[in-house]
Coordinates of C-alpha atoms and ligand atoms in Angstrom, one line a residue:
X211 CA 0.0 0.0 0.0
X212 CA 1.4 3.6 -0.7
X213 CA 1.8 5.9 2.3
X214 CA 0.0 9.4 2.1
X215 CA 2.3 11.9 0.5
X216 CA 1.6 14.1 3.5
X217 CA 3.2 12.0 5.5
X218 CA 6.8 12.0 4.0
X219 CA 6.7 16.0 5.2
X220 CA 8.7 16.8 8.7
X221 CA 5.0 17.9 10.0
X222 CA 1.6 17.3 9.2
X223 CA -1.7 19.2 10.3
X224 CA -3.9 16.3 11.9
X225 CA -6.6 17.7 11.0
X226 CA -5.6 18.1 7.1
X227 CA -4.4 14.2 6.8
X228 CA -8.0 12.8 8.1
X229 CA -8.0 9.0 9.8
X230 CA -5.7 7.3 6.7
X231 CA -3.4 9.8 7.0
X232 CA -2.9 9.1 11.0
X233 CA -3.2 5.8 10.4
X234 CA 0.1 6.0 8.0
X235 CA 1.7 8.1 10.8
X236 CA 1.2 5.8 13.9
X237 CA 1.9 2.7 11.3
X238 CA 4.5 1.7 13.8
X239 CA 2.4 1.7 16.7
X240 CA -0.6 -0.5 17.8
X241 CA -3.6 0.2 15.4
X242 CA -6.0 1.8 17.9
X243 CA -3.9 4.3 18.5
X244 CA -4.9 6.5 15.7
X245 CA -8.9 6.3 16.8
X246 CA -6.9 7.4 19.8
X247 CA -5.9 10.2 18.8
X248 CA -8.8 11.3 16.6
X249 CA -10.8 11.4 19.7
X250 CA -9.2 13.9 20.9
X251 CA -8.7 15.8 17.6
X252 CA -12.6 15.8 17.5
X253 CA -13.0 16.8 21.2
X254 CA -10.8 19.9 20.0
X255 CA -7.6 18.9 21.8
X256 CA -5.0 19.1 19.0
X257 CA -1.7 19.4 21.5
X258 CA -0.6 15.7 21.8
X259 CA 1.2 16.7 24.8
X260 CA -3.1 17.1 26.5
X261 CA -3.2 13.7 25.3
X262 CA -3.2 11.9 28.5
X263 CA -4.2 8.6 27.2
X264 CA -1.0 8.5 25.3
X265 CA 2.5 6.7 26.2
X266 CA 4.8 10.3 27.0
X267 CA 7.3 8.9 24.7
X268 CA 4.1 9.3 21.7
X269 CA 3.2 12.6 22.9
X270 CA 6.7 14.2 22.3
X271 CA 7.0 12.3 19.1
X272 CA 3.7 13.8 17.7
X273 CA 4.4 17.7 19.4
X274 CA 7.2 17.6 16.7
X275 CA 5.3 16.0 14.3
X276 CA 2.0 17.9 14.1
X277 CA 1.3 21.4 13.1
X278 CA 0.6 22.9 16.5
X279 CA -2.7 24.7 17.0
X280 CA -3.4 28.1 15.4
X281 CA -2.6 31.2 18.0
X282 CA -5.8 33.5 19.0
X283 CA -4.0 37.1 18.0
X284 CA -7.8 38.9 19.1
X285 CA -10.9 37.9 21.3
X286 CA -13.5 39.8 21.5
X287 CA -17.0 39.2 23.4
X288 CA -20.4 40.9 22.4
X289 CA -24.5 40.9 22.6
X290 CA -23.9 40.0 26.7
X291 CA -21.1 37.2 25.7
X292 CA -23.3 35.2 23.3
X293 CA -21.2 36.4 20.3
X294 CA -17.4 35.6 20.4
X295 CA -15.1 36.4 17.5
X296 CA -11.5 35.5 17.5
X297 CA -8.6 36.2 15.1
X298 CA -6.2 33.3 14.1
X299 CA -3.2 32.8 12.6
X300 CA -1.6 29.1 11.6
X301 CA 2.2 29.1 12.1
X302 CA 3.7 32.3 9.7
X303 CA -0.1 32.7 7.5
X304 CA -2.0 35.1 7.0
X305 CA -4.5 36.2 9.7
X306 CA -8.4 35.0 9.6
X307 CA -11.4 35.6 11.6
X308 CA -14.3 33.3 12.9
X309 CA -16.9 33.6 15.3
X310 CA -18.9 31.6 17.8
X311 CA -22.5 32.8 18.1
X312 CA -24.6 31.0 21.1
X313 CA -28.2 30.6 21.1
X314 CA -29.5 29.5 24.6
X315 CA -32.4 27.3 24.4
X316 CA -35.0 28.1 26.4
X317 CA -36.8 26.1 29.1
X318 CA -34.6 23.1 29.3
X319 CA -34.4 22.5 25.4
X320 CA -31.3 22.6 24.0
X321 CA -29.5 25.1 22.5
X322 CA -27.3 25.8 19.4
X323 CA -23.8 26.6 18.8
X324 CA -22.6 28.2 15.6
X325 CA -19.6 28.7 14.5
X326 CA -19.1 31.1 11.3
X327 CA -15.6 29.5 9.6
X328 CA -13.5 31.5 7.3
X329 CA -12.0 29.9 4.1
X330 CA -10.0 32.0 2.7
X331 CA -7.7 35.1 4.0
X332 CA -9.3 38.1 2.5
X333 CA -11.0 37.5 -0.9
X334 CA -11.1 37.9 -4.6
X335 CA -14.7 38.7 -5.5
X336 CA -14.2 42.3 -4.8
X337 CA -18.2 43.0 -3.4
X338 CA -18.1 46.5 -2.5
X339 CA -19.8 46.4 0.4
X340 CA -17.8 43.4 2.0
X341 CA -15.2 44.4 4.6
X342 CA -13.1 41.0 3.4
X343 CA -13.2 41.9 -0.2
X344 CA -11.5 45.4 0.6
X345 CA -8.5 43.5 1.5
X346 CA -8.2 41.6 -1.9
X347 CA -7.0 37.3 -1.2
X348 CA -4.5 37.3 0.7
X349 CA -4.2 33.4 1.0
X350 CA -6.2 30.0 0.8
X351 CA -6.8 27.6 3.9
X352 CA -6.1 24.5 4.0
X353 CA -8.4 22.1 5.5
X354 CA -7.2 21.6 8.6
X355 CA -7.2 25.5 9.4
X356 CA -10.9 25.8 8.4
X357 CA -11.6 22.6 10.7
X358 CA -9.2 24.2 13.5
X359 CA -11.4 27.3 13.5
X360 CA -14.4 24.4 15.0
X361 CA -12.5 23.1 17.1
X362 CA -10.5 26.5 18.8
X363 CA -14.5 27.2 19.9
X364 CA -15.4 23.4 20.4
X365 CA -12.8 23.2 22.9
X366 CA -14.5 26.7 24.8
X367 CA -17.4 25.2 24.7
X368 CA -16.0 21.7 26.0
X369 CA -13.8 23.1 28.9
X370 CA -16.5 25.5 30.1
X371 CA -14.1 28.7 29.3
X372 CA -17.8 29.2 27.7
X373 CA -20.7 28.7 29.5
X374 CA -24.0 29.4 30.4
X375 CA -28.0 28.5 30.8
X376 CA -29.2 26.2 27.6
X377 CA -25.5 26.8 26.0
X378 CA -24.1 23.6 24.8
X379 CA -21.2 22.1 25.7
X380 CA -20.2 21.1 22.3
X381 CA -20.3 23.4 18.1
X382 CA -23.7 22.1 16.7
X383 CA -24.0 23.9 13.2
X384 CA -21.1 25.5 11.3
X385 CA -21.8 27.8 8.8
X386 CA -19.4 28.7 6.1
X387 CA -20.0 32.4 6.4
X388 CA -16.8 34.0 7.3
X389 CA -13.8 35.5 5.0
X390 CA -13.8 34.2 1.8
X391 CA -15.4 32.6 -0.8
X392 CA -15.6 29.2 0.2
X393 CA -16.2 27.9 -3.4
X394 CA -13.2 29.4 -4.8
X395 CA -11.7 27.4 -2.5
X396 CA -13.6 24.2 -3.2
X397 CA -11.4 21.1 -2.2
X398 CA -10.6 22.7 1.1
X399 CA -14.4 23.5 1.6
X400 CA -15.3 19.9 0.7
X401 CA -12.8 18.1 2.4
X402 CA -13.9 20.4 5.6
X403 CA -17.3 19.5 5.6
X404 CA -16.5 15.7 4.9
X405 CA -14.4 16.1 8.4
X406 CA -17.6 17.8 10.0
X407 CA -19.9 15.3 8.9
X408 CA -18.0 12.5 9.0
X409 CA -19.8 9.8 12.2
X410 CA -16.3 9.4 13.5
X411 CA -15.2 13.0 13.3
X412 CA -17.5 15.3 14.4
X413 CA -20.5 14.0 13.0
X414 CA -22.4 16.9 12.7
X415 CA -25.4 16.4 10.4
X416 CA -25.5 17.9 7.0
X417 CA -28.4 19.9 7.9
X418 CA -26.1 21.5 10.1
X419 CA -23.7 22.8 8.3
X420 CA -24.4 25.6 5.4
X421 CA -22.2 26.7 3.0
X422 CA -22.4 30.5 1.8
X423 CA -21.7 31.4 -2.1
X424 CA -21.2 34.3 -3.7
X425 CA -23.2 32.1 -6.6
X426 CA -19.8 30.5 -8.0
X427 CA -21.7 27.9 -10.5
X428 CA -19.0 25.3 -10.9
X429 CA -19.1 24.7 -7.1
X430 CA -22.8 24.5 -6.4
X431 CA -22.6 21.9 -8.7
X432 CA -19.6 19.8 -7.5
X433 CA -21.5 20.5 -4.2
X434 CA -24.5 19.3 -5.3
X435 CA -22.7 16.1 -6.2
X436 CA -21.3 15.5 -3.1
X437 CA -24.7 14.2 -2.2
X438 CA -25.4 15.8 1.0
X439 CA -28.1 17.4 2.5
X440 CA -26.0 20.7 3.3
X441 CA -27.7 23.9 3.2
X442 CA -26.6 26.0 0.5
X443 CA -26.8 30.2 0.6
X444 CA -27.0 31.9 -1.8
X445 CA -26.0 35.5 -2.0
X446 CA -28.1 37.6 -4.2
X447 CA -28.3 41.1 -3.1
X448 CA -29.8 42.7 -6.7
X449 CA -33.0 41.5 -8.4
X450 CA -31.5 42.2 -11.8
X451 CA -27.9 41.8 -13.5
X452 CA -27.1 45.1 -14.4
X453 CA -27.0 46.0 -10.4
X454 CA -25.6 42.7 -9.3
X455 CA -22.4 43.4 -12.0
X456 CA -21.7 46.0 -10.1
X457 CA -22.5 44.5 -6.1
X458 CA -21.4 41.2 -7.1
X459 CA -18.6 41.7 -9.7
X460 CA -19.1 37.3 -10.4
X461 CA -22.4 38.0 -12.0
X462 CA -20.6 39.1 -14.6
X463 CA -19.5 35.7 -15.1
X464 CA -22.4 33.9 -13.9
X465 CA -25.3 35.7 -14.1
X466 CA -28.5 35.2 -12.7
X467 CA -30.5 33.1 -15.3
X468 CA -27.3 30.3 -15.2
X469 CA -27.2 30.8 -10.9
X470 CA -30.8 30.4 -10.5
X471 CA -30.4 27.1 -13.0
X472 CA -27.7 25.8 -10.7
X473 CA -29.7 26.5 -7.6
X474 CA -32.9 24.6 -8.9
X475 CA -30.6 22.0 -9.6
X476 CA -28.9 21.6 -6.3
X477 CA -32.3 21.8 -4.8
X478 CA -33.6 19.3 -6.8
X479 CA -31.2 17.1 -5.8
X480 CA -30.3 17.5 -2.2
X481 CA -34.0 18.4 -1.3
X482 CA -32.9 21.0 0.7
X483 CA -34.5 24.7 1.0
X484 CA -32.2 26.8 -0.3
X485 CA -31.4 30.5 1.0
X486 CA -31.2 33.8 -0.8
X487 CA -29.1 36.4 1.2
X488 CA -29.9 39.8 0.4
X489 CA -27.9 42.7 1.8
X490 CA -30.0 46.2 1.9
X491 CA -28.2 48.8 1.3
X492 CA -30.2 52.0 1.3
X493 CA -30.8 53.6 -2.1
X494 CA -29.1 51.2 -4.3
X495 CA -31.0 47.4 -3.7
X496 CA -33.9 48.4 -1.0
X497 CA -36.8 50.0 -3.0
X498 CA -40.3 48.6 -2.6
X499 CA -39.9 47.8 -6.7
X500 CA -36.8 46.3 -6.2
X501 CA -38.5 43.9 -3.2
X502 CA -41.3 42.9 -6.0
X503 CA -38.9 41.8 -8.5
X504 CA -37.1 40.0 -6.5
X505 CA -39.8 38.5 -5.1
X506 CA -40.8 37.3 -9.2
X507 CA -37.1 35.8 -9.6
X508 CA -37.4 33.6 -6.3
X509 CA -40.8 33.2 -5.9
X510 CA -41.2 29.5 -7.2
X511 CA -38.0 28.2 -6.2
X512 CA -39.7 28.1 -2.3
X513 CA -36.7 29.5 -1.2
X514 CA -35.9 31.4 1.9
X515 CA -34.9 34.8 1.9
X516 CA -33.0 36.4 4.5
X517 CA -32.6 40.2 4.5
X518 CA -29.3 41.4 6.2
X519 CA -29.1 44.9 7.1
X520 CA -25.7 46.2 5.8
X521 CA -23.3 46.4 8.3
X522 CA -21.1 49.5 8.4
X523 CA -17.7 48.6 6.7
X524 CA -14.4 51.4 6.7
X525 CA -14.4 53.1 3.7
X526 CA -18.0 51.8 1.8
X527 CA -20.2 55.0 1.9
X528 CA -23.2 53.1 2.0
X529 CA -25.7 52.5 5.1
X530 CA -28.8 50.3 5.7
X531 CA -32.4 51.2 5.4
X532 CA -34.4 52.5 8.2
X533 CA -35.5 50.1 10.1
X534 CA -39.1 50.5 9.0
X535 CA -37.9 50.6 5.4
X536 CA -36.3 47.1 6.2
X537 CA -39.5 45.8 7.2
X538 CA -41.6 47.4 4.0
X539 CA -39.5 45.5 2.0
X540 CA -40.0 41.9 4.0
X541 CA -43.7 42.2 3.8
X542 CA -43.6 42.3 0.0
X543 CA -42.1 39.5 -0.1
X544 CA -44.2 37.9 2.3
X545 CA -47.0 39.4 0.7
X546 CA -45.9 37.6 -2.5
X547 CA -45.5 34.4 -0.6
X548 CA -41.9 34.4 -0.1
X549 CA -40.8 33.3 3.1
X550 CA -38.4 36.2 4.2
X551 CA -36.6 37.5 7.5
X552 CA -34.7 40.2 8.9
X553 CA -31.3 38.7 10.2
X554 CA -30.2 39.9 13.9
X555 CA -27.5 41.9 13.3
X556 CA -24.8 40.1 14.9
X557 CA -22.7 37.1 14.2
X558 CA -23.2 35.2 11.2
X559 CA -26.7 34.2 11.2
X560 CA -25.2 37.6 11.1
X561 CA -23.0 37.7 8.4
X562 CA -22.1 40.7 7.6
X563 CA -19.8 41.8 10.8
X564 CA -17.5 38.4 9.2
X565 CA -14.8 39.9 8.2
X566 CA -15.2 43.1 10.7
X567 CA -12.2 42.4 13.2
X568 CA -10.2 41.0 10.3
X569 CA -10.8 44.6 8.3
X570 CA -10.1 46.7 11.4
X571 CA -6.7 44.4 12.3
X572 CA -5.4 44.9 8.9
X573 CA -6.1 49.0 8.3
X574 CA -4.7 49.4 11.5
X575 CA -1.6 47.3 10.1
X576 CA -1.8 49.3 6.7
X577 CA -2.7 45.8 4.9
X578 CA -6.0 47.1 3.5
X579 CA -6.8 49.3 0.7
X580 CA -10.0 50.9 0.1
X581 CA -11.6 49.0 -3.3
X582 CA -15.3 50.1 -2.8
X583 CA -15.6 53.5 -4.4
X584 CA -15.6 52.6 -7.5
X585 CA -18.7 50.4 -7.2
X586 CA -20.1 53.2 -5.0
X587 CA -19.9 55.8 -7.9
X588 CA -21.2 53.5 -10.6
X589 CA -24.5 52.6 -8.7
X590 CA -24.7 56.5 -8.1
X591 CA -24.4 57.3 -11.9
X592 CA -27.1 54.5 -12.8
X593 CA -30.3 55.6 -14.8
X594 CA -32.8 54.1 -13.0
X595 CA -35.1 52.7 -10.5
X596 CA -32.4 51.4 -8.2
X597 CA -33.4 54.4 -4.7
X598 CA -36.8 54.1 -3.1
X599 CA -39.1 56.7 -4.5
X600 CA -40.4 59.5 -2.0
X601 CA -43.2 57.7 0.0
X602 CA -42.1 54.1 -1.6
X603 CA -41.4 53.0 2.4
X604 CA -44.4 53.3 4.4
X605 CA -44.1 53.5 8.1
X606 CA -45.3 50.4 9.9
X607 CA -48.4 50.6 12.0
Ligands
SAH967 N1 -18.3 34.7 0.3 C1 -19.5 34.1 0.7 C2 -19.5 33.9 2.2 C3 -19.0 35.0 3.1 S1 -19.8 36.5 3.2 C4 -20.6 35.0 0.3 O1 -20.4 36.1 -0.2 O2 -21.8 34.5 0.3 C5 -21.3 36.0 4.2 C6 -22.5 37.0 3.9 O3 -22.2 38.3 4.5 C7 -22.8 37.2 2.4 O4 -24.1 37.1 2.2 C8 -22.3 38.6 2.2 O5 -22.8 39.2 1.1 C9 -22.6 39.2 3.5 N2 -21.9 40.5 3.8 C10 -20.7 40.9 3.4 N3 -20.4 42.1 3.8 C11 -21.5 42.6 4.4 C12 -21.9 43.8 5.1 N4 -21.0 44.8 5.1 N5 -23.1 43.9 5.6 C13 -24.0 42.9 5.6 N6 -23.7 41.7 5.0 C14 -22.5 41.5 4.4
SF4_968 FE1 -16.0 37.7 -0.8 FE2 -18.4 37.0 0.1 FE3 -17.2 39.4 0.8 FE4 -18.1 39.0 -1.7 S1 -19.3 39.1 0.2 S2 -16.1 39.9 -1.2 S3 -17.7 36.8 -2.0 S4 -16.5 37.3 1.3

């Protein structure tokens, strides 16, 4: 049998070489010793020397031979220390952001734990409204840094260092939601959601984990063929192309007709709901017409929409509706039978602060450049219908 590659290499991440790859590593030691160690990998203990099931003589031999874990370089705590962001970096790479957002259940149920994983360091898409795509890609992830980001909050959750009434004591959903594009970073992705899903790793149902596109059609489809029930979001933010060129430079390549196709498709297939994210951004995608057409594109694909307030990003000009303006627009597409929400503004479920801490870290550092004014003038100079019409957002009662 041929060893894994990875192997061959002075050190491996554990987390990258999944249970073969062990396997090959320990091939000179008794064969449970790998399910051994993935136990612990799973329970979000990755430093073999907190292996305390292991001979000492194995723990020093896998310290120098596995990539140690990634170091927190922020940690910051908000909404009353349900939403926890932290800012990683993996040996010399580039920094990346992720965020642990806790929904207590109430009255004895159970609760949820989300984490929001990036994919990539910064991001090529260039949306101008995105605080990540200000800072241009600055490097891919491997797999076993996406997977790390679970388990640096798994292991919070785990030791207690974050607690409290209906939290649970272990991640239950992931969401792919954090810097990057995780599609243009597609064998990482996959291979990272194989990991979370996998019953021996941390067998988190597909259901649980959702995967956020900018609407990259070649990966919904290889996504789509992976079989699995995950929950795929996409993220829409015009009704037409000739706004989404400019908020969603990929349109251009892909542009709605062929993205709505590949959405049917992977619906079709997994039977899952899909999701429509839709950033409202005040005067340029927010208008009550704007809310019926997009309402006409989605409406028979029984999608969900979710409506995420922009989030106020250095340098993009832009600002989210009024709050009743926000909720104008959600009933027309309730009113057209769409099933819509607003997304609480914070973590991922949030969104839109992914990519926040990263943005201010690396103006502060002089890593940044500002790329959204140019988008920001375009949408200005459009002919059109794109700005709510005087009286188009009518207070609620
Ligand atoms: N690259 C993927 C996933 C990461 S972004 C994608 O674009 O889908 C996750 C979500 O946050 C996307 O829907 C994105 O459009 C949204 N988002 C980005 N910047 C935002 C901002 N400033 N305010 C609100 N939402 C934002
Ligand atoms: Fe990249 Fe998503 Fe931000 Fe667009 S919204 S720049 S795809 S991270």
């Amino acid at each position: 049998m041929t060893r894994p590659r990875v192997v061959s290499e002075a050190v491996v991440d554990p987390y990258a070489v999944g249970r073969d790859g062990l396997a090959a590593l320990l091939a000179d030691e008794p064969g449970y010793r790998a399910a051994q160690v993935q136990r612990w990998l799973v329970r979000g203990v990755d430093d073999p020397h907190a292996m305390t099931d292991l001979p000492a003589a194995l723990r020093e031999r896998l310290a120098g031979a596995l990539t140690p874990p990634p170091t927190v370089l922020r940690s910051t705590t908000a909404d009353g220390g349900l939403t926890h962001k932290v800012l990683l970096r993996s040996g010399a790479g580039e920094a990346v952001e992720s965020v642990l957002l806790l929904y207590p259940g109430a009255a004895g149920a159970a609760g949820r734990a989300t984490v929001c994983v990036s994919t990539q360091a910064g991001c090529a898409m260039g949306c101008p409204f995105c605080a990540t795509g200000q800072a241009g890609l600055r490097g891919q992830l491997g797999v076993g840094e996406i997977v790390r980001q679970v388990t640096v909050m798994q292991r919070r959750l785990a030791t207690g260092a974050v607690r409290g009434d209906g939290i649970p004591d272990h991640v239950t959903n992931v969401v792919f939601m954090g810097m990057g594009e995780p599609l243009a970073n597609l064998d990482a992705t996959v291979a990272a959601v194989r990991w979370l899903n996998d019953p021996d790793g941390f067998a988190l149902s597909a259901r649980a984990i959702t995967v956020s596109t900018v609407g990259l059609v070649p990966g919904i489809r290889r996504l789509a063929d992976l079989g699995l029930p995950i929950t795929l979001a996409v993220s829409l933010h015009a009704p037409d192309d000739a706004l989404r060129d400019d908020l969603v430079p990929v349109n251009r390549s892909h542009p709605l007709a062929e993205l709505l196709d590949a959405c049917r498709d992977y619906r079709d297939r997994t039977r899952r709901r899909l999701t429509f994210e839709y950033v409202l951004i005040d005067g340029v995608n927010a208008s009550l017409d704007q809310a019926r057409r997009l309402a006409r594109l989605v409406g028979d694909l029984g999608a969900h929409v979710n409506l995420i307030p922009l989030n106020p990003t250095p340098a993009v000009p832009w600002r989210a509706p009024s709050g009743n303006a926000q909720h104008a627009f959600l009933d027309v597409l309730r009113t057209a039978g769409v099933a819509a929400t607003i997304r609480r503004n914070r973590g991922v479920e949030i969104d839109a602060a992914c990519g926040q801490l990263y943005a201010d870290y690396a103006m502060a550092s002089g890593a940044v450049l500002p790329a959204a004014r140019g988008a920001a003038e375009r949408v200005a100079a459009r002919p059109g219908d794109t700005a709510a019409a005087p009286g188009d957002t009518p207070a609620r009662p």
